PDB file of C-alpha atoms in Angstrom:
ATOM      1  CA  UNK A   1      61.868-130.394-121.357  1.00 97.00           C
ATOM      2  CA  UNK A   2      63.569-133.616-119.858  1.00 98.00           C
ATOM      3  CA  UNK A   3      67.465-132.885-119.841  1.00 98.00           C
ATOM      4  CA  UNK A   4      70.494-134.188-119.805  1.00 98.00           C
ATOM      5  CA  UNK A   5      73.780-132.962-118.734  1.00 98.00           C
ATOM      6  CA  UNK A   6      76.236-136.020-118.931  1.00 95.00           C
ATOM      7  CA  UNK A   7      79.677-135.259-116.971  1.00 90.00           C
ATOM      8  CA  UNK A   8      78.770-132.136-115.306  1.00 89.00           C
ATOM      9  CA  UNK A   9      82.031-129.243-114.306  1.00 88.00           C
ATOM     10  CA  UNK A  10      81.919-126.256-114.302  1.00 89.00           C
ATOM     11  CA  UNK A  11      80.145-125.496-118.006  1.00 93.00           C
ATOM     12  CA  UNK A  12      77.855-128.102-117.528  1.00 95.00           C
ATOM     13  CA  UNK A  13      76.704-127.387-114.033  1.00 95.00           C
ATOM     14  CA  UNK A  14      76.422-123.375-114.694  1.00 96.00           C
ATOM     15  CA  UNK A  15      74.093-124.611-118.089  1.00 97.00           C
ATOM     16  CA  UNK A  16      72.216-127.054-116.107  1.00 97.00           C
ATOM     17  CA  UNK A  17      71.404-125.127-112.884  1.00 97.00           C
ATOM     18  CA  UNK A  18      70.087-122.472-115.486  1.00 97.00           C
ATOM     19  CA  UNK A  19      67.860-124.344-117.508  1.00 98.00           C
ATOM     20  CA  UNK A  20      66.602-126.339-114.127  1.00 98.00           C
ATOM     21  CA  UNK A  21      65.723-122.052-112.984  1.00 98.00           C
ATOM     22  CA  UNK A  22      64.106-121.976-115.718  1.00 97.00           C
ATOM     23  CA  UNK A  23      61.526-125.350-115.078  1.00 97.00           C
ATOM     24  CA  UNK A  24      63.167-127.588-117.444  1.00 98.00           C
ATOM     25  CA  UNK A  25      63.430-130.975-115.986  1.00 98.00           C
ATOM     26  CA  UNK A  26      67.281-131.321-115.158  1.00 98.00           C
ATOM     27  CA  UNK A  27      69.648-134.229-114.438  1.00 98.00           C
ATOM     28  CA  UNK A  28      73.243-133.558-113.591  1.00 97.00           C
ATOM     29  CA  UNK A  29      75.465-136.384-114.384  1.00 97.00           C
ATOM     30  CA  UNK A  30      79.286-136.011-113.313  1.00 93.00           C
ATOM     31  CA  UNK A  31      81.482-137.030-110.032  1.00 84.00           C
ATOM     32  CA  UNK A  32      83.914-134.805-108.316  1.00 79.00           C
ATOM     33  CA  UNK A  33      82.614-131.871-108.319  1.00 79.00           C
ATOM     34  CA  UNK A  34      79.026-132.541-107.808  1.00 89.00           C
ATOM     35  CA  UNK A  35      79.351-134.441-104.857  1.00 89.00           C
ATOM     36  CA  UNK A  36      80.971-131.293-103.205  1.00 88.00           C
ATOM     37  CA  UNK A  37      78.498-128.453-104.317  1.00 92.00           C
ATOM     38  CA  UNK A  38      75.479-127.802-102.035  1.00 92.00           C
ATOM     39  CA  UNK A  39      71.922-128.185-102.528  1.00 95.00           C
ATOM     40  CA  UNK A  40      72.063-124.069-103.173  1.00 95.00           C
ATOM     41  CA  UNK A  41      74.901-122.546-105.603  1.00 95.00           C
ATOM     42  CA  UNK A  42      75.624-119.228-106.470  1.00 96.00           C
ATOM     43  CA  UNK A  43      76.244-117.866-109.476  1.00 94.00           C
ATOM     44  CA  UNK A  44      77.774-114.207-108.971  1.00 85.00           C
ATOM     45  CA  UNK A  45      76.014-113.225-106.555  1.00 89.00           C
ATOM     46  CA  UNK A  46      72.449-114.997-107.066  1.00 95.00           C
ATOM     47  CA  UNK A  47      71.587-118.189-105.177  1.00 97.00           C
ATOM     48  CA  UNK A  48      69.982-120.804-107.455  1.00 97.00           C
ATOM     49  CA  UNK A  49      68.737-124.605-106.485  1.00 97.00           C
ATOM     50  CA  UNK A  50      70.979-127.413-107.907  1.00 96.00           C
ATOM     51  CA  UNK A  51      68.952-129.608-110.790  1.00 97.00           C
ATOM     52  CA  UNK A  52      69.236-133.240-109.443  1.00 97.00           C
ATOM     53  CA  UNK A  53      72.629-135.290-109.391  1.00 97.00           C
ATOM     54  CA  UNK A  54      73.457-138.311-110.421  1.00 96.00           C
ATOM     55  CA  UNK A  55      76.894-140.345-110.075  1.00 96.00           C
ATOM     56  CA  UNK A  56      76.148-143.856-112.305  1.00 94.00           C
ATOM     57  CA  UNK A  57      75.521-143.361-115.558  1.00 95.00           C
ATOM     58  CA  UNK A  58      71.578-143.772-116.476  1.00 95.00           C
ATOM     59  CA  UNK A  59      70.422-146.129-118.986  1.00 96.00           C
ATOM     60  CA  UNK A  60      67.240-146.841-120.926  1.00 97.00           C
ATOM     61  CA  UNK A  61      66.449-143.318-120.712  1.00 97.00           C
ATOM     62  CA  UNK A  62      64.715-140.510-122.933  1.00 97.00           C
ATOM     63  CA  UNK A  63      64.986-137.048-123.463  1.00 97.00           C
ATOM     64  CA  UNK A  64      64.760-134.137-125.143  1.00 97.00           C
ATOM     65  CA  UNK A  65      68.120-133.017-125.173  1.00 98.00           C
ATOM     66  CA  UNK A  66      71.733-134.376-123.680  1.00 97.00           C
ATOM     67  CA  UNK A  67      74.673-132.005-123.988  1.00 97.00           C
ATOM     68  CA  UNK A  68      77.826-133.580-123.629  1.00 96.00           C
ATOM     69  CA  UNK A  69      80.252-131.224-122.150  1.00 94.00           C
ATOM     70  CA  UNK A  70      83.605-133.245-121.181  1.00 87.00           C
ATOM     71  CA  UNK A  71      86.322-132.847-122.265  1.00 84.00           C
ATOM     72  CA  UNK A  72      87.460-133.005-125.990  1.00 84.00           C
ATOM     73  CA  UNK A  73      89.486-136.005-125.263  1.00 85.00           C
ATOM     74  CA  UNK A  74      86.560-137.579-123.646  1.00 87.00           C
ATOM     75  CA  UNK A  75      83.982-137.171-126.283  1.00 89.00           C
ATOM     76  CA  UNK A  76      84.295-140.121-128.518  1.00 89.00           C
ATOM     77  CA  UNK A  77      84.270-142.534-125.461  1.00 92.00           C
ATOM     78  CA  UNK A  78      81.362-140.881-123.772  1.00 93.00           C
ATOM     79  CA  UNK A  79      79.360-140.534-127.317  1.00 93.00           C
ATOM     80  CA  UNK A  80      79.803-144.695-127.563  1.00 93.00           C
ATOM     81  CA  UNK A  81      78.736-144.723-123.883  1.00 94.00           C
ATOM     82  CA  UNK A  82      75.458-142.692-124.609  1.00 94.00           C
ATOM     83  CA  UNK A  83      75.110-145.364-127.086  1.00 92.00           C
ATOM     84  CA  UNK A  84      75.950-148.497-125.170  1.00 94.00           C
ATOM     85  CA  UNK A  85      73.602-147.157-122.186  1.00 96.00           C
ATOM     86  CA  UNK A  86      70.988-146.666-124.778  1.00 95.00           C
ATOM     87  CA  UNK A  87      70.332-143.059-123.711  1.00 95.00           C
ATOM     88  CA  UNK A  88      67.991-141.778-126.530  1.00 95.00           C
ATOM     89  CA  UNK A  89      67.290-138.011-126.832  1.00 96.00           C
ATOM     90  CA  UNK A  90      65.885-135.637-129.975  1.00 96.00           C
ATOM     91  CA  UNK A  91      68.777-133.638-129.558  1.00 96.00           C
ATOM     92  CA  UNK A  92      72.878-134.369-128.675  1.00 96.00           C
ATOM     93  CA  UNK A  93      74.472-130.854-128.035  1.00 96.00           C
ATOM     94  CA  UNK A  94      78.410-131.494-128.309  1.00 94.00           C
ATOM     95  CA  UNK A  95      79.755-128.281-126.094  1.00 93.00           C
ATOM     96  CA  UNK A  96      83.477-128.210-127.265  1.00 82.00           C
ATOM     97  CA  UNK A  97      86.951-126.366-126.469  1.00 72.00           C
ATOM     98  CA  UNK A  98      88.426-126.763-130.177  1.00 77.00           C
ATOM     99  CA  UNK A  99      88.434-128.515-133.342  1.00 82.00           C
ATOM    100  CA  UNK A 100      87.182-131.962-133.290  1.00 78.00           C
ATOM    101  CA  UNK A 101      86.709-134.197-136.926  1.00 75.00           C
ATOM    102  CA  UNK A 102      83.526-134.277-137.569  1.00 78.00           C
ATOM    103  CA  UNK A 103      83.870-138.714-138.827  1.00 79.00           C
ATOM    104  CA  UNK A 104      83.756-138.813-134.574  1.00 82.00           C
ATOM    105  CA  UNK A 105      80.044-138.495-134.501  1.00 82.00           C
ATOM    106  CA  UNK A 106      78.578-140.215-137.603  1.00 82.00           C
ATOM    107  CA  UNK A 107      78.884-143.346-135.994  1.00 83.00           C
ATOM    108  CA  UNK A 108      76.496-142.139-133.178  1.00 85.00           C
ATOM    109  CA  UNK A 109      73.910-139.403-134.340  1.00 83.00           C
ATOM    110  CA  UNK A 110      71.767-140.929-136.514  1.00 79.00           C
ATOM    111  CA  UNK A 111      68.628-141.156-134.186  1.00 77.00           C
ATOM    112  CA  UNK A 112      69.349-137.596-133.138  1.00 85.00           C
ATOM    113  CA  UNK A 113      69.741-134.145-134.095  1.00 93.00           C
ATOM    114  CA  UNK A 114      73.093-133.088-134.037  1.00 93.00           C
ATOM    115  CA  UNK A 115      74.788-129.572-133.103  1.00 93.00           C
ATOM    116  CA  UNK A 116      77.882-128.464-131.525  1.00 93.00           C
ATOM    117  CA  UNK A 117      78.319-125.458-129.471  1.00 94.00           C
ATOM    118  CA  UNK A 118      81.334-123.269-129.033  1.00 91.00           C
ATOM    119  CA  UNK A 119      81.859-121.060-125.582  1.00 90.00           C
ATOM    120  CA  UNK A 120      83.617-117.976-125.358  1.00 83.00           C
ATOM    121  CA  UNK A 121      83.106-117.520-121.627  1.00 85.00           C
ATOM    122  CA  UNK A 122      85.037-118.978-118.790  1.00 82.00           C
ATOM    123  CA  UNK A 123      83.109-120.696-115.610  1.00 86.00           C
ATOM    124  CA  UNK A 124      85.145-121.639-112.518  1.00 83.00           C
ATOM    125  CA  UNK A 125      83.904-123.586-109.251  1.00 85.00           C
ATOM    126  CA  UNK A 126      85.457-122.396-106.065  1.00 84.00           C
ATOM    127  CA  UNK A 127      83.970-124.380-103.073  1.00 85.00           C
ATOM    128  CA  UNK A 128      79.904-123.641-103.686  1.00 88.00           C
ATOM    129  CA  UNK A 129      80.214-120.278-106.024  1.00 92.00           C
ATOM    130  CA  UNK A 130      80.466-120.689-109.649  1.00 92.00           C
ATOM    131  CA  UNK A 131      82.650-117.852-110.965  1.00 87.00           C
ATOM    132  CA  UNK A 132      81.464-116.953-114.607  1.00 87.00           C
ATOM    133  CA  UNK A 133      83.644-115.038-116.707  1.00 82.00           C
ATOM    134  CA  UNK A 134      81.010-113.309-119.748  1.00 81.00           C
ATOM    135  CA  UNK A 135      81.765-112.017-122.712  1.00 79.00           C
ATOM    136  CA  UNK A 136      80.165-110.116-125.579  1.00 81.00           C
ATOM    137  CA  UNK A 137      80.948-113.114-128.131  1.00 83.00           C
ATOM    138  CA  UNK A 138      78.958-115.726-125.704  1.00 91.00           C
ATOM    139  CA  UNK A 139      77.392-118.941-127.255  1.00 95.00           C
ATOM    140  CA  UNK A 140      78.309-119.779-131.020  1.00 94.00           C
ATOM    141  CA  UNK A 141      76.450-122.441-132.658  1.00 95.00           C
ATOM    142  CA  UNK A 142      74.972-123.930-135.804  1.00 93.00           C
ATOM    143  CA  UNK A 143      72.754-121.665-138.318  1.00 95.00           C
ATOM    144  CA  UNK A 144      70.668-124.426-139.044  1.00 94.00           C
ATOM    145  CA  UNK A 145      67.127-125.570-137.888  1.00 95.00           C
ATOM    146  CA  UNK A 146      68.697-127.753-134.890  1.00 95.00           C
ATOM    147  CA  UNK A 147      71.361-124.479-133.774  1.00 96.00           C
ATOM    148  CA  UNK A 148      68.053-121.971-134.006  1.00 97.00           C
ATOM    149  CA  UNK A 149      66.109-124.630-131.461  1.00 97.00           C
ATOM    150  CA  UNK A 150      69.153-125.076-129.330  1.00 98.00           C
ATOM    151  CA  UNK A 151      69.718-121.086-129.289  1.00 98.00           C
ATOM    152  CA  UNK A 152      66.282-120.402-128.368  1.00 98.00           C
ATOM    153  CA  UNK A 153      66.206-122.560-125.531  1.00 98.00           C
ATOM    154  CA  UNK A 154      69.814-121.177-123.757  1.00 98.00           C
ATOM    155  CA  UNK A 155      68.974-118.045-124.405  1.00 97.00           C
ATOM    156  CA  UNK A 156      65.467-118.222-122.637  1.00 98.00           C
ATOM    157  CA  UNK A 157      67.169-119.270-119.683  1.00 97.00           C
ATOM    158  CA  UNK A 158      69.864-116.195-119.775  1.00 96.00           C
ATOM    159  CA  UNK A 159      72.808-117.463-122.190  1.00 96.00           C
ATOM    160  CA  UNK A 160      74.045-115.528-124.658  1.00 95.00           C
ATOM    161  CA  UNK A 161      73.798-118.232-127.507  1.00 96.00           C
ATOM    162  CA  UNK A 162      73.526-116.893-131.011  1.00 96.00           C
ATOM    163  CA  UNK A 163      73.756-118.949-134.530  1.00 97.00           C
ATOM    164  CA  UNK A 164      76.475-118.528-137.170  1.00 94.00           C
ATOM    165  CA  UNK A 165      77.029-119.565-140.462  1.00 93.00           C
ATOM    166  CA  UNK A 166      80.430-120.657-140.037  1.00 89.00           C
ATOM    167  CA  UNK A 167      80.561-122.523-137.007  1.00 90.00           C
ATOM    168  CA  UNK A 168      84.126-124.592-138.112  1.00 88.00           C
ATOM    169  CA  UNK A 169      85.657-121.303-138.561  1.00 91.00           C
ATOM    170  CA  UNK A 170      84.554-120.098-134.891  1.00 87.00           C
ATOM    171  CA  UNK A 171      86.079-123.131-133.619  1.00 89.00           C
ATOM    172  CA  UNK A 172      88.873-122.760-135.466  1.00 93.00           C
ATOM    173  CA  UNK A 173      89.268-118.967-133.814  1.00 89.00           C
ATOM    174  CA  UNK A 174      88.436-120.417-129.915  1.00 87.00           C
ATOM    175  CA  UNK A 175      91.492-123.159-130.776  1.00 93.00           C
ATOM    176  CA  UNK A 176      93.827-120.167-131.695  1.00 95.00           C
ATOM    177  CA  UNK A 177      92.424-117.822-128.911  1.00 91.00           C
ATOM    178  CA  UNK A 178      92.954-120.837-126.392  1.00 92.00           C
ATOM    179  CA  UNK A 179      96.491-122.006-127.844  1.00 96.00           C
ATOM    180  CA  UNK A 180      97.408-118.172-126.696  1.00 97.00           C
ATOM    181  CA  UNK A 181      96.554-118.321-123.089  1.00 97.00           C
ATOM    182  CA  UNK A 182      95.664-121.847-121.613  1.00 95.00           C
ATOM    183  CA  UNK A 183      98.702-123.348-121.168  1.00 96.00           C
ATOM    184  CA  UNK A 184     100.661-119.559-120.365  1.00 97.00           C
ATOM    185  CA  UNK A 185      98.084-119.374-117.283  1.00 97.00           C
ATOM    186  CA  UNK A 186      98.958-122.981-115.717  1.00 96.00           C
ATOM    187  CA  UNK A 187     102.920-121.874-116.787  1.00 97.00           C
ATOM    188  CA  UNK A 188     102.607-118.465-114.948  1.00 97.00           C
ATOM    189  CA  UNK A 189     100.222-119.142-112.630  1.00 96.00           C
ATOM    190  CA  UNK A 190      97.943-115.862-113.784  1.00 96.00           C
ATOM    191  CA  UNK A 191      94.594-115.316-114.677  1.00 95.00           C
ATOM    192  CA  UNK A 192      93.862-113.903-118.129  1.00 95.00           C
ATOM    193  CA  UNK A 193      93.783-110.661-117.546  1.00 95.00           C
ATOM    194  CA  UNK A 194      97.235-110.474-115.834  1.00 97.00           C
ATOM    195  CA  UNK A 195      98.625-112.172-118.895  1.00 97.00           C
ATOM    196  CA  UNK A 196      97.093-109.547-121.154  1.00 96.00           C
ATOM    197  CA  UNK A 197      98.609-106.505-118.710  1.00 96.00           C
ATOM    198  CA  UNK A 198     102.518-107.695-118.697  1.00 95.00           C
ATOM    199  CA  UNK A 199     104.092-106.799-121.462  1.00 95.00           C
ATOM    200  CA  UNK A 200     106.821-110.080-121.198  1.00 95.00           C
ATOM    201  CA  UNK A 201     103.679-112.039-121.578  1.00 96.00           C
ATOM    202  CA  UNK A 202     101.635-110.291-123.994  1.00 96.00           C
ATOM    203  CA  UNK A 203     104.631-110.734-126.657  1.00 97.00           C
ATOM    204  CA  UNK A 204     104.597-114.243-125.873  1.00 97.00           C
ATOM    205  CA  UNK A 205     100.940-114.351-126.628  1.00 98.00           C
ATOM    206  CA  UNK A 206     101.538-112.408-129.941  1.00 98.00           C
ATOM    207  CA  UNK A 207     103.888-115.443-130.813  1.00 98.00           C
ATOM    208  CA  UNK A 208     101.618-118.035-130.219  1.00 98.00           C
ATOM    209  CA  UNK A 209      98.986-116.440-131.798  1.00 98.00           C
ATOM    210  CA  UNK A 210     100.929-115.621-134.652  1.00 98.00           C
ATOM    211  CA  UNK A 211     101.563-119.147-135.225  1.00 98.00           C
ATOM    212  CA  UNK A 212      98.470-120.642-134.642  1.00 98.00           C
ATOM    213  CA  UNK A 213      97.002-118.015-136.826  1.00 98.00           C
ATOM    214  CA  UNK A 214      99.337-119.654-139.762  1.00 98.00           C
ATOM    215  CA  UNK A 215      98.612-123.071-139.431  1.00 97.00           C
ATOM    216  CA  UNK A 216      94.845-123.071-139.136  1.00 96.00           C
ATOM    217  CA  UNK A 217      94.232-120.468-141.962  1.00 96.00           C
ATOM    218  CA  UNK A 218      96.255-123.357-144.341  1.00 95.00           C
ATOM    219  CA  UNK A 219      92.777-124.887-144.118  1.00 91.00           C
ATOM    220  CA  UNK A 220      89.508-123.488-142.591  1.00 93.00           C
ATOM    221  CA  UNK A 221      88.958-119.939-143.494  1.00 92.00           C
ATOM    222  CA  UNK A 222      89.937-117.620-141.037  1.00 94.00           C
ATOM    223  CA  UNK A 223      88.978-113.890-140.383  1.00 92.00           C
ATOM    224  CA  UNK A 224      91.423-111.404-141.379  1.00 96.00           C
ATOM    225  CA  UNK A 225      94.630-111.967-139.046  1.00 97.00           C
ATOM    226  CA  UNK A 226      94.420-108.263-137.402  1.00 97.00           C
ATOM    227  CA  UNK A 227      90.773-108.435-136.813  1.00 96.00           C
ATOM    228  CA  UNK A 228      90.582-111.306-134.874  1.00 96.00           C
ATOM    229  CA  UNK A 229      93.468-110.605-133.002  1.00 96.00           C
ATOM    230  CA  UNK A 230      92.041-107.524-131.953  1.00 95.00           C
ATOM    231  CA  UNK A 231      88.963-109.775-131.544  1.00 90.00           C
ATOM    232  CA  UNK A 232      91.014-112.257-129.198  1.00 92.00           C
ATOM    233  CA  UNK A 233      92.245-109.548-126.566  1.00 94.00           C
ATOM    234  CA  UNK A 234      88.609-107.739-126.734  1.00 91.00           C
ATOM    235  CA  UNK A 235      87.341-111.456-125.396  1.00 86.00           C
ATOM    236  CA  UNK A 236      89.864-112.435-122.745  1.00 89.00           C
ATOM    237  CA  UNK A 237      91.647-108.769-121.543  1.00 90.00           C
ATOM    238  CA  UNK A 238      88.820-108.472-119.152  1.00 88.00           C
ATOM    239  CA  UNK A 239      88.726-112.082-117.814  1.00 86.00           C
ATOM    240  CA  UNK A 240      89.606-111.918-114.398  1.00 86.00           C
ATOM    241  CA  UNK A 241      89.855-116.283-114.154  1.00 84.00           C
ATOM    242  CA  UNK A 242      92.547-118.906-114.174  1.00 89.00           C
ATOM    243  CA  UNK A 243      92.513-121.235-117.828  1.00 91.00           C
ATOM    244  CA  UNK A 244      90.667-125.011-117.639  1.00 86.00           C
ATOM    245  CA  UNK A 245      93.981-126.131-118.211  1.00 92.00           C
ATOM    246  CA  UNK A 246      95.768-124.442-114.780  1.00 93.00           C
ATOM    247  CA  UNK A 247      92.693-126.125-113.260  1.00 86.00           C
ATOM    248  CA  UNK A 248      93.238-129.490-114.474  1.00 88.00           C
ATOM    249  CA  UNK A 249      96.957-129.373-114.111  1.00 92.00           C
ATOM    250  CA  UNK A 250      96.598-128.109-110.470  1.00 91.00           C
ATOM    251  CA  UNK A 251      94.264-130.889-109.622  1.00 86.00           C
ATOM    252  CA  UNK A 252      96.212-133.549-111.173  1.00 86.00           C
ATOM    253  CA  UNK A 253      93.398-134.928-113.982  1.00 84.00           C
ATOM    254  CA  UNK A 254      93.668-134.334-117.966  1.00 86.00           C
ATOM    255  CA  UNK A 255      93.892-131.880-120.309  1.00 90.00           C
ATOM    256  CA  UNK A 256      93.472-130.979-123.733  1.00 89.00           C
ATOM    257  CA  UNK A 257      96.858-129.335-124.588  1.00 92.00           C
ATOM    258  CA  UNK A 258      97.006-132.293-127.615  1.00 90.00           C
ATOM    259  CA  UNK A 259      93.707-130.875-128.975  1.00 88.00           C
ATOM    260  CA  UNK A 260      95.097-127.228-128.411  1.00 92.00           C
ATOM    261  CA  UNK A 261      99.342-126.543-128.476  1.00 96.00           C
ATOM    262  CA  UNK A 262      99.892-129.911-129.387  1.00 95.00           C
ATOM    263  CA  UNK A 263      97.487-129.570-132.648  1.00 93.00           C
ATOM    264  CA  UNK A 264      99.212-126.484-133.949  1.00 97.00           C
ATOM    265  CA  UNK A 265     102.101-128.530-133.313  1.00 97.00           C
ATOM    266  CA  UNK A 266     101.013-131.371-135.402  1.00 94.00           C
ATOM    267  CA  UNK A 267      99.448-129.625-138.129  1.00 95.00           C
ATOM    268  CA  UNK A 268     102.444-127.157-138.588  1.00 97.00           C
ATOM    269  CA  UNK A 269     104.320-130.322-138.944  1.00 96.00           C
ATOM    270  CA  UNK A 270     102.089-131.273-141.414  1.00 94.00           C
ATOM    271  CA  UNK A 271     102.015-128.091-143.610  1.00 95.00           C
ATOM    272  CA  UNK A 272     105.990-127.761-143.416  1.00 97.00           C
ATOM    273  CA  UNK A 273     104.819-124.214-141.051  1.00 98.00           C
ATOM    274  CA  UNK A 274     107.308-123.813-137.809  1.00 98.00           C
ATOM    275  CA  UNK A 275     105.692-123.093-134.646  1.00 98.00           C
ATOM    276  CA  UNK A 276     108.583-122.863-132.447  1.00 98.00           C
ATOM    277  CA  UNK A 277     107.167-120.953-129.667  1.00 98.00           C
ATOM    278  CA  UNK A 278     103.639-123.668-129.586  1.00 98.00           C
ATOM    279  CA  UNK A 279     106.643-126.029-129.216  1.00 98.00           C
ATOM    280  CA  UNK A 280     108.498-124.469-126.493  1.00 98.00           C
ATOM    281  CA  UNK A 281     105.195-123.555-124.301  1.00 98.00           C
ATOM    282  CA  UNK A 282     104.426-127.544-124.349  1.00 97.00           C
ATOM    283  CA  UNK A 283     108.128-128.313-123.074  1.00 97.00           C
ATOM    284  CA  UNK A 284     107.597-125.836-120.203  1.00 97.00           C
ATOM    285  CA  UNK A 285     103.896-126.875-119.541  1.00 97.00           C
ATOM    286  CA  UNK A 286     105.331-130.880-119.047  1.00 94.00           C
ATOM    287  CA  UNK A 287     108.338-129.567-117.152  1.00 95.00           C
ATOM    288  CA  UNK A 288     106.366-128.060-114.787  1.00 95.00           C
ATOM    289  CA  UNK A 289     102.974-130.363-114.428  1.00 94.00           C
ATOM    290  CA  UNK A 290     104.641-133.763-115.184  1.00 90.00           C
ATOM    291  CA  UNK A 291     102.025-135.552-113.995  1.00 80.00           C
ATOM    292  CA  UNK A 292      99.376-134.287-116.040  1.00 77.00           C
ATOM    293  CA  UNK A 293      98.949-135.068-120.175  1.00 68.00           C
TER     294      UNK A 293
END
């Protein structure tokens, strides 16, 4: 198949150099980081080829499948770029950190099929190695005839991509999972599974979870709280990586803390719930990263 990976990281470039393994016809598009990586990267400890690069966006092209994998704040501009560049595929995979309204895409997905994909892994670049962080949970996407497609095709290349019914209410549980440790990491400068070993910062996690837990239940349908707390520290206890959001911050560029902290925030407002302790990590995060948003 004839794929396209627009603005390649981490993700992106660990899905891409996968699916390119596996004979698909693979174009990287991105710009920092792929201009550093090698023509060989490893992934643990396995040497694969990198898919091609490119660094200007391509236009007037078809394929069988783009996945978008920027950032959330990103999406909406790149989806009109895909658009404007008249990029036409049979398939736009949306691979997302949180919750996202769904009246973003209308306006763009009617030539294609449309899913979104939700990760519960963590994928790190350090010089040419890309550090992936697995979990049991893996790949969450659509039960429906474009998710089952999708699915298939990750998972013949190696990634543990499954189909739910409920996709909203998985993306509803990543958004409280990362609310609990992205923005601790960048403040305390530890990887996840530090956090979940200190007792100081595991109570701090209970907080945030706690809160997050409130707000989103008041209106996607959550799993019980206890279960998918014990759920949350089955995921990340074992992840031995830094958050997305340390990375960013460190580096200076974006992140999503107003799709993440800064939702619960929002919404709690909203549904007259307090989420002092969502409020309090945001103050700290600024204090100490006031150069990043």
């Amino acid at each position: 198949m004839r794929i396209l990976v627009f603005v390649a990281g981490s993700i992106g470039t660990y899905l891409g150099t996968l699916l390119y393994a596996k004979g698909h016809e693979v174009n990287l598009f991105g710009r920092e980081k792929l201009k550093k990586l090698h023509e060989t990267i490893l992934i643990g400890a396995t040497p694969y080829s990198l898919p091609n690069r490119i660094y200007i966006t391509p236009k007037n092209q078809e394929y069988d499948i783009i996945f978008i994998t920027s950032k959330l704040y990103n999406l909406q501009s790149n989806l009109k770029l895909i658009l404007n560049k008249n990029l036409k595929t049979k398939y736009l995979v949306s691979i997302q950190n949180g919750l996202v309204e769904p009246k973003i895409y209308k306006p763009y997905i009617k030539n294609s099929k449309f899913t979104t994909i939700s990760v519960f892994e963590g994928f790190r670049l350090v010089e040419n190695q890309l550090i992936a962080s697995q979990s049991k949970t893996g790949w969450k996407t659509d039960n429906n005839q474009v998710g089952k497609k999708i699915s298939d095709i990750l998972q013949s290349a190696g990634i543990n991509c499954s189909t739910v019914p409920n996709l909203e209410t998985i993306k509803a549980e990543k958004t409280i999972m990362n609310c609990c440790v992205n923005l601790l990491s960048a403040i305390e400068k530890k990887t996840f599974f530090e956090l979940c070993q200190n007792q100081k910062t595991r109570l701090r996690i209970d907080k945030l979870f706690d809160e997050s837990y409130n707000v989103l239940s008041k209106f996607i349908k959550l799993e019980p709280r206890e279960t998918l707390r014990r759920l949350f520290y089955q995921t990340v206890s074992g992840m031995r990586h830094y958050s997305s959001t340390y990375q960013d911050a460190i580096s200076n560029r974006r992140t999503e803390i107003d799709f993440l902290n800064g939702l619960i925030v929002k919404m709690g407002k909203k549904y007259k719930i307090v989420t002092p302790e969502n409020e309090i990590i945001l103050k700290e995060f600024k204090k100490i990263y006031p150069n990043s948003k």
